[in-house]
mmCIF file of C-alpha atoms in Angstrom:
data_model
loop_
_atom_site.group_PDB
_atom_site.id
_atom_site.type_symbol
_atom_site.label_atom_id
_atom_site.label_comp_id
_atom_site.label_asym_id
_atom_site.label_seq_id
_atom_site.Cartn_x
_atom_site.Cartn_y
_atom_site.Cartn_z
ATOM 1 C CA MET M 1 8.479 5.072 18.619
ATOM 2 C CA ASN M 2 8.206 6.394 15.058
ATOM 3 C CA GLU M 3 7.762 10.064 14.400
ATOM 4 C CA ARG M 4 4.380 10.605 12.775
ATOM 5 C CA VAL M 5 3.306 13.536 10.664
ATOM 6 C CA GLU M 6 -0.354 14.528 10.512
ATOM 7 C CA ILE M 7 -1.387 15.251 6.927
ATOM 8 C CA LEU M 8 -5.051 16.251 6.467
ATOM 9 C CA GLY M 9 -6.039 14.320 9.570
ATOM 10 C CA VAL M 10 -4.055 11.153 8.775
ATOM 11 C CA ASN M 11 -0.915 10.224 10.712
ATOM 12 C CA VAL M 12 1.873 9.166 8.329
ATOM 13 C CA ASP M 13 5.093 7.566 9.582
ATOM 14 C CA SER M 14 8.338 9.397 8.865
ATOM 15 C CA LEU M 15 10.536 6.443 7.900
ATOM 16 C CA THR M 16 12.961 5.431 5.162
ATOM 17 C CA MET M 17 12.395 2.285 3.090
ATOM 18 C CA ALA M 18 14.963 0.360 5.160
ATOM 19 C CA GLU M 19 13.326 1.481 8.422
ATOM 20 C CA SER M 20 9.883 0.522 7.094
ATOM 21 C CA VAL M 21 11.086 -2.979 6.193
ATOM 22 C CA LYS M 22 12.655 -3.388 9.643
ATOM 23 C CA PHE M 23 9.441 -2.178 11.297
ATOM 24 C CA ILE M 24 7.442 -4.760 9.324
ATOM 25 C CA GLU M 25 9.909 -7.502 10.302
ATOM 26 C CA ASN M 26 9.216 -6.600 13.947
ATOM 27 C CA LEU M 27 5.459 -6.744 13.313
ATOM 28 C CA ILE M 28 5.823 -10.229 11.852
ATOM 29 C CA ASP M 29 7.951 -11.313 14.815
ATOM 30 C CA SER M 30 5.243 -10.070 17.213
ATOM 31 C CA GLY M 31 2.664 -12.326 15.529
ATOM 32 C CA LYS M 32 -0.207 -9.928 16.204
ATOM 33 C CA PRO M 33 -2.452 -9.071 13.230
ATOM 34 C CA SER M 34 -1.482 -5.672 11.822
ATOM 35 C CA ILE M 35 -2.327 -3.497 8.844
ATOM 36 C CA VAL M 36 0.266 -1.520 6.879
ATOM 37 C CA ALA M 37 -1.066 1.239 4.605
ATOM 38 C CA THR M 38 0.647 2.994 1.699
ATOM 39 C CA ALA M 39 -0.635 6.566 1.686
ATOM 40 C CA ASN M 40 -0.362 8.640 -1.475
ATOM 41 C CA ALA M 41 -2.005 12.015 -2.085
ATOM 42 C CA GLU M 42 -5.095 10.415 -3.616
ATOM 43 C CA MET M 43 -5.653 8.227 -0.543
ATOM 44 C CA LEU M 44 -5.132 11.154 1.837
ATOM 45 C CA MET M 45 -7.623 13.256 -0.120
ATOM 46 C CA ARG M 46 -10.146 10.417 -0.088
ATOM 47 C CA ALA M 47 -9.743 10.110 3.679
ATOM 48 C CA THR M 48 -10.885 13.740 4.101
ATOM 49 C CA GLN M 49 -14.286 12.637 2.703
ATOM 50 C CA ASP M 50 -14.328 9.054 4.030
ATOM 51 C CA GLU M 51 -14.312 8.853 7.822
ATOM 52 C CA GLU M 52 -14.135 5.053 7.835
ATOM 53 C CA LEU M 53 -10.969 5.094 5.711
ATOM 54 C CA LYS M 54 -9.431 7.814 7.884
ATOM 55 C CA ASP M 55 -10.099 5.757 11.032
ATOM 56 C CA ILE M 56 -8.579 2.634 9.431
ATOM 57 C CA LEU M 57 -5.435 4.546 8.434
ATOM 58 C CA ASN M 58 -5.034 6.069 11.884
ATOM 59 C CA ALA M 59 -5.449 2.640 13.493
ATOM 60 C CA ALA M 60 -2.876 1.026 11.150
ATOM 61 C CA ALA M 61 0.404 -0.177 12.649
ATOM 62 C CA LEU M 62 2.325 1.616 9.907
ATOM 63 C CA VAL M 63 1.391 4.219 7.272
ATOM 64 C CA VAL M 64 4.189 4.789 4.767
ATOM 65 C CA PRO M 65 4.486 7.860 2.493
ATOM 66 C CA ASP M 66 3.692 6.296 -0.880
ATOM 67 C CA GLY M 67 4.065 9.177 -3.286
ATOM 68 C CA ALA M 68 5.975 12.381 -3.859
ATOM 69 C CA GLY M 69 2.842 14.324 -2.867
ATOM 70 C CA THR M 70 2.846 12.844 0.632
ATOM 71 C CA VAL M 71 6.537 13.638 1.143
ATOM 72 C CA TRP M 72 6.005 17.183 -0.198
ATOM 73 C CA ALA M 73 3.024 17.711 2.135
ATOM 74 C CA ALA M 74 4.983 16.672 5.229
ATOM 75 C CA ARG M 75 7.885 18.952 4.344
ATOM 76 C CA HIS M 76 5.533 21.812 3.441
ATOM 77 C CA LEU M 77 4.043 21.463 6.925
ATOM 78 C CA GLY M 78 7.547 21.814 8.360
ATOM 79 C CA CYS M 79 8.031 18.159 9.283
ATOM 80 C CA GLU M 80 10.803 15.702 8.489
ATOM 81 C CA MET M 81 9.949 13.042 5.889
ATOM 82 C CA PRO M 82 13.153 11.403 4.605
ATOM 83 C CA GLU M 83 11.901 9.740 1.421
ATOM 84 C CA ARG M 84 9.050 8.240 -0.524
ATOM 85 C CA VAL M 85 8.269 4.614 0.379
ATOM 86 C CA ALA M 86 6.374 3.399 -2.685
ATOM 87 C CA GLY M 87 3.997 0.482 -2.127
ATOM 88 C CA TYR M 88 5.335 -1.412 -5.144
ATOM 89 C CA ASP M 89 8.938 -1.053 -3.970
ATOM 90 C CA LEU M 90 8.026 -1.986 -0.389
ATOM 91 C CA ALA M 91 6.357 -5.185 -1.637
ATOM 92 C CA GLN M 92 9.513 -6.047 -3.634
ATOM 93 C CA GLU M 93 11.775 -5.422 -0.629
ATOM 94 C CA LEU M 94 9.633 -7.727 1.518
ATOM 95 C CA MET M 95 9.580 -10.432 -1.158
ATOM 96 C CA LYS M 96 13.361 -10.108 -1.468
ATOM 97 C CA ILE M 97 13.943 -10.944 2.211
ATOM 98 C CA ALA M 98 11.114 -13.509 2.425
ATOM 99 C CA PRO M 99 13.188 -16.608 1.451
ATOM 100 C CA GLU M 100 15.888 -15.883 4.033
ATOM 101 C CA LYS M 101 13.331 -15.067 6.738
ATOM 102 C CA SER M 102 11.053 -18.017 5.765
ATOM 103 C CA TYR M 103 8.084 -15.647 5.381
ATOM 104 C CA LYS M 104 5.000 -17.144 3.769
ATOM 105 C CA ILE M 105 3.099 -14.805 1.420
ATOM 106 C CA PHE M 106 -0.458 -14.758 0.039
ATOM 107 C CA LEU M 107 -1.410 -12.703 -3.046
ATOM 108 C CA PHE M 108 -5.039 -11.530 -3.106
ATOM 109 C CA GLY M 109 -6.547 -9.272 -5.750
ATOM 110 C CA SER M 110 -6.385 -7.996 -9.349
ATOM 111 C CA ALA M 111 -8.145 -9.539 -12.349
ATOM 112 C CA PRO M 112 -8.366 -13.325 -12.777
ATOM 113 C CA GLY M 113 -4.955 -14.815 -13.579
ATOM 114 C CA VAL M 114 -2.940 -11.727 -12.651
ATOM 115 C CA ALA M 115 -1.996 -12.836 -9.111
ATOM 116 C CA ASP M 116 -0.881 -16.211 -10.551
ATOM 117 C CA LYS M 117 1.395 -14.426 -13.046
ATOM 118 C CA ALA M 118 2.721 -12.183 -10.253
ATOM 119 C CA LYS M 119 3.469 -15.347 -8.241
ATOM 120 C CA LEU M 120 5.495 -16.798 -11.129
ATOM 121 C CA LYS M 121 7.395 -13.504 -11.487
ATOM 122 C CA ALA M 122 8.139 -13.413 -7.750
ATOM 123 C CA GLU M 123 9.433 -17.006 -7.880
ATOM 124 C CA GLU M 124 11.678 -16.028 -10.797
ATOM 125 C CA LEU M 125 13.002 -12.863 -9.095
ATOM 126 C CA TYR M 126 13.301 -14.209 -5.550
ATOM 127 C CA PRO M 127 14.346 -17.901 -5.630
ATOM 128 C CA GLY M 128 13.049 -19.850 -2.643
ATOM 129 C CA ILE M 129 10.115 -17.487 -1.990
ATOM 130 C CA GLU M 130 7.102 -19.314 -0.537
ATOM 131 C CA ILE M 131 3.859 -17.943 -1.952
ATOM 132 C CA VAL M 132 1.292 -20.129 -0.243
ATOM 133 C CA GLY M 133 -1.788 -18.969 -2.161
ATOM 134 C CA THR M 134 -3.373 -16.639 -4.678
ATOM 135 C CA ARG M 135 -6.924 -15.406 -5.185
ATOM 136 C CA ASN M 136 -8.225 -12.884 -7.717
ATOM 137 C CA GLY M 137 -10.040 -9.740 -6.602
ATOM 138 C CA PHE M 138 -13.347 -10.472 -8.352
ATOM 139 C CA PHE M 139 -15.820 -11.644 -5.720
ATOM 140 C CA SER M 140 -19.223 -11.012 -4.209
ATOM 141 C CA PRO M 141 -19.993 -10.681 -0.475
ATOM 142 C CA GLU M 142 -21.136 -14.324 -0.553
ATOM 143 C CA ASP M 143 -17.608 -15.394 -1.576
ATOM 144 C CA GLU M 144 -15.879 -13.652 1.322
ATOM 145 C CA PRO M 145 -16.155 -16.420 3.963
ATOM 146 C CA GLU M 146 -14.528 -18.848 1.511
ATOM 147 C CA ILE M 147 -11.705 -16.356 0.753
ATOM 148 C CA VAL M 148 -11.120 -15.775 4.474
ATOM 149 C CA GLU M 149 -10.954 -19.538 5.084
ATOM 150 C CA LYS M 150 -8.491 -20.044 2.223
ATOM 151 C CA ILE M 151 -6.170 -17.367 3.613
ATOM 152 C CA LYS M 152 -6.470 -18.717 7.173
ATOM 153 C CA GLU M 153 -5.661 -22.266 6.034
ATOM 154 C CA THR M 154 -2.404 -21.173 4.373
ATOM 155 C CA LYS M 155 -1.266 -19.166 7.445
ATOM 156 C CA PRO M 156 0.745 -16.475 5.627
ATOM 157 C CA ASP M 157 3.048 -14.052 7.425
ATOM 158 C CA ILE M 158 2.283 -11.371 4.822
ATOM 159 C CA LEU M 159 -0.964 -10.810 2.929
ATOM 160 C CA PHE M 160 -0.721 -8.511 -0.085
ATOM 161 C CA ALA M 161 -4.162 -7.233 -1.124
ATOM 162 C CA ALA M 162 -4.522 -5.564 -4.529
ATOM 163 C CA LEU M 163 -8.162 -4.457 -4.528
ATOM 164 C CA GLY M 164 -7.711 -0.707 -5.010
ATOM 165 C CA VAL M 165 -8.298 2.122 -2.537
ATOM 166 C CA PRO M 166 -10.321 2.136 -0.317
ATOM 167 C CA LYS M 167 -11.705 -1.371 -0.907
ATOM 168 C CA GLN M 168 -8.455 -3.103 0.056
ATOM 169 C CA GLU M 169 -8.046 -1.130 3.304
ATOM 170 C CA LYS M 170 -11.672 -1.664 4.326
ATOM 171 C CA TRP M 171 -11.576 -5.381 3.512
ATOM 172 C CA LEU M 172 -8.372 -5.915 5.472
ATOM 173 C CA ALA M 173 -9.712 -3.964 8.462
ATOM 174 C CA LYS M 174 -12.994 -5.923 8.412
ATOM 175 C CA TYR M 175 -11.252 -9.301 8.551
ATOM 176 C CA LYS M 176 -8.010 -8.390 10.343
ATOM 177 C CA ASP M 177 -8.663 -10.269 13.575
ATOM 178 C CA GLU M 178 -10.329 -13.258 11.920
ATOM 179 C CA LEU M 179 -7.501 -13.677 9.393
ATOM 180 C CA ASN M 180 -4.868 -13.325 12.136
ATOM 181 C CA VAL M 181 -2.142 -12.522 9.564
ATOM 182 C CA PRO M 182 0.810 -10.684 11.155
ATOM 183 C CA VAL M 183 1.064 -8.135 8.300
ATOM 184 C CA SER M 184 -1.605 -7.233 5.734
ATOM 185 C CA ILE M 185 -0.784 -4.565 3.129
ATOM 186 C CA GLY M 186 -2.931 -2.931 0.455
ATOM 187 C CA VAL M 187 -0.718 -2.806 -2.639
ATOM 188 C CA GLY M 188 -2.959 -1.379 -5.390
ATOM 189 C CA GLY M 189 -1.572 -2.141 -8.867
ATOM 190 C CA THR M 190 1.531 -4.074 -7.726
ATOM 191 C CA PHE M 191 0.410 -7.437 -9.158
ATOM 192 C CA ASP M 192 -0.494 -5.815 -12.490
ATOM 193 C CA VAL M 193 3.035 -4.413 -12.814
ATOM 194 C CA MET M 194 4.675 -7.691 -11.749
ATOM 195 C CA ALA M 195 2.497 -9.656 -14.177
ATOM 196 C CA GLY M 196 3.373 -7.300 -17.034
ATOM 197 C CA VAL M 197 -0.253 -6.191 -17.415
ATOM 198 C CA MET M 198 0.645 -2.592 -16.572
ATOM 199 C CA LYS M 199 3.941 -0.780 -17.084
ATOM 200 C CA ARG M 200 5.661 1.194 -14.378
ATOM 201 C CA ALA M 201 7.068 4.634 -15.091
ATOM 202 C CA PRO M 202 10.686 4.745 -16.324
ATOM 203 C CA LEU M 203 13.220 5.364 -13.581
ATOM 204 C CA TRP M 204 13.849 8.948 -14.701
ATOM 205 C CA MET M 205 10.139 9.737 -14.306
ATOM 206 C CA GLN M 206 10.089 8.109 -10.858
ATOM 207 C CA ARG M 207 13.104 10.204 -9.845
ATOM 208 C CA ALA M 208 11.514 13.336 -11.286
ATOM 209 C CA LYS M 209 8.398 12.566 -9.210
ATOM 210 C CA LEU M 210 6.307 12.208 -12.385
ATOM 211 C CA GLU M 211 5.022 8.649 -11.904
ATOM 212 C CA TRP M 212 1.486 10.021 -11.543
ATOM 213 C CA LEU M 213 1.773 11.612 -15.008
ATOM 214 C CA PHE M 214 2.945 8.336 -16.553
ATOM 215 C CA ARG M 215 -0.062 6.514 -15.060
ATOM 216 C CA ALA M 216 -2.376 9.198 -16.438
ATOM 217 C CA MET M 217 -0.902 8.760 -19.926
ATOM 218 C CA LEU M 218 -1.359 4.986 -19.776
ATOM 219 C CA GLN M 219 -4.810 5.131 -18.180
ATOM 220 C CA PRO M 220 -6.729 8.221 -19.366
ATOM 221 C CA LYS M 221 -9.679 7.172 -17.178
ATOM 222 C CA ARG M 222 -7.495 8.076 -14.169
ATOM 223 C CA ALA M 223 -7.612 11.751 -15.207
ATOM 224 C CA GLY M 224 -10.578 12.448 -12.940
ATOM 225 C CA ARG M 225 -8.787 10.897 -9.978
ATOM 226 C CA LEU M 226 -5.625 12.862 -10.738
ATOM 227 C CA ALA M 227 -7.658 16.054 -10.478
ATOM 228 C CA ALA M 228 -7.411 15.370 -6.737
ATOM 229 C CA LEU M 229 -3.715 16.353 -6.832
ATOM 230 C CA PRO M 230 -4.112 20.147 -7.196
ATOM 231 C CA LYS M 231 -6.944 19.987 -4.633
ATOM 232 C CA PHE M 232 -4.555 18.123 -2.321
ATOM 233 C CA VAL M 233 -1.908 20.853 -2.690
ATOM 234 C CA LEU M 234 -4.475 23.564 -1.895
ATOM 235 C CA LYS M 235 -5.846 21.642 1.082
ATOM 236 C CA VAL M 236 -2.375 21.062 2.558
ATOM 237 C CA HIS M 237 -1.507 24.730 2.030
ATOM 238 C CA SER M 238 -4.750 25.720 3.730
ATOM 239 C CA SER M 239 -4.051 23.445 6.706
ATOM 240 C CA LYS M 240 -0.586 25.010 7.042
ATOM 241 C CA LYS M 241 -2.155 28.496 7.158
ATOM 242 C CA LYS M 242 -4.454 27.350 9.976
ATOM 243 C CA LEU M 243 -1.503 25.974 11.924
ATOM 244 C CA GLU M 244 0.347 29.275 11.549
ATOM 245 C CA LYS M 245 -2.535 31.310 12.965
#
């Protein structure tokens, strides 16, 4: 059983990248529909205001610490959290082993054409990968039954959903049992980076835990969302004080 750390009411798994990949392999082997969530500080803050999201995260089979803020929070609360497990990197690790394991993958989300470009990139990077379908993330409620049917027909082992938080988590939770996909993961901007639509922070910025700053520089409209970071720090600090009383 994984050790879980409660951060602002959400249970986050204390696992390395390698352990997370192994855990997901076991989920796929079990065949039962499961959700994997990638929790960064922004998602954890949102969950303090969004009870539905919090419930979905706490019901997920695996919640990885996607972001330096999540790792910092766990350690600040006196708990072990070995490393950051970034959603983008987790998706790449799973795609890397997919050919050998014969995993079938479906890419759902992002703007029209982006998932198709991400598919081509994955096929270039991971020869033999079987991406059984793509679908963009622009749809109305009336389109959802058709999307669900398309995913069901292709019978993927892994469904990557890039719809943004919390839309991707809520959509996956809504259709989890109907889709019957062993592992569904919300992956945010992963397809955009793979397709070359959006750059990822240079490695030195990732190592310096400044990826959030790089995103803010590229997307000034994110500034409002990044204001959640200092609030997150204060909220975690406040929760620690309560625990110490």
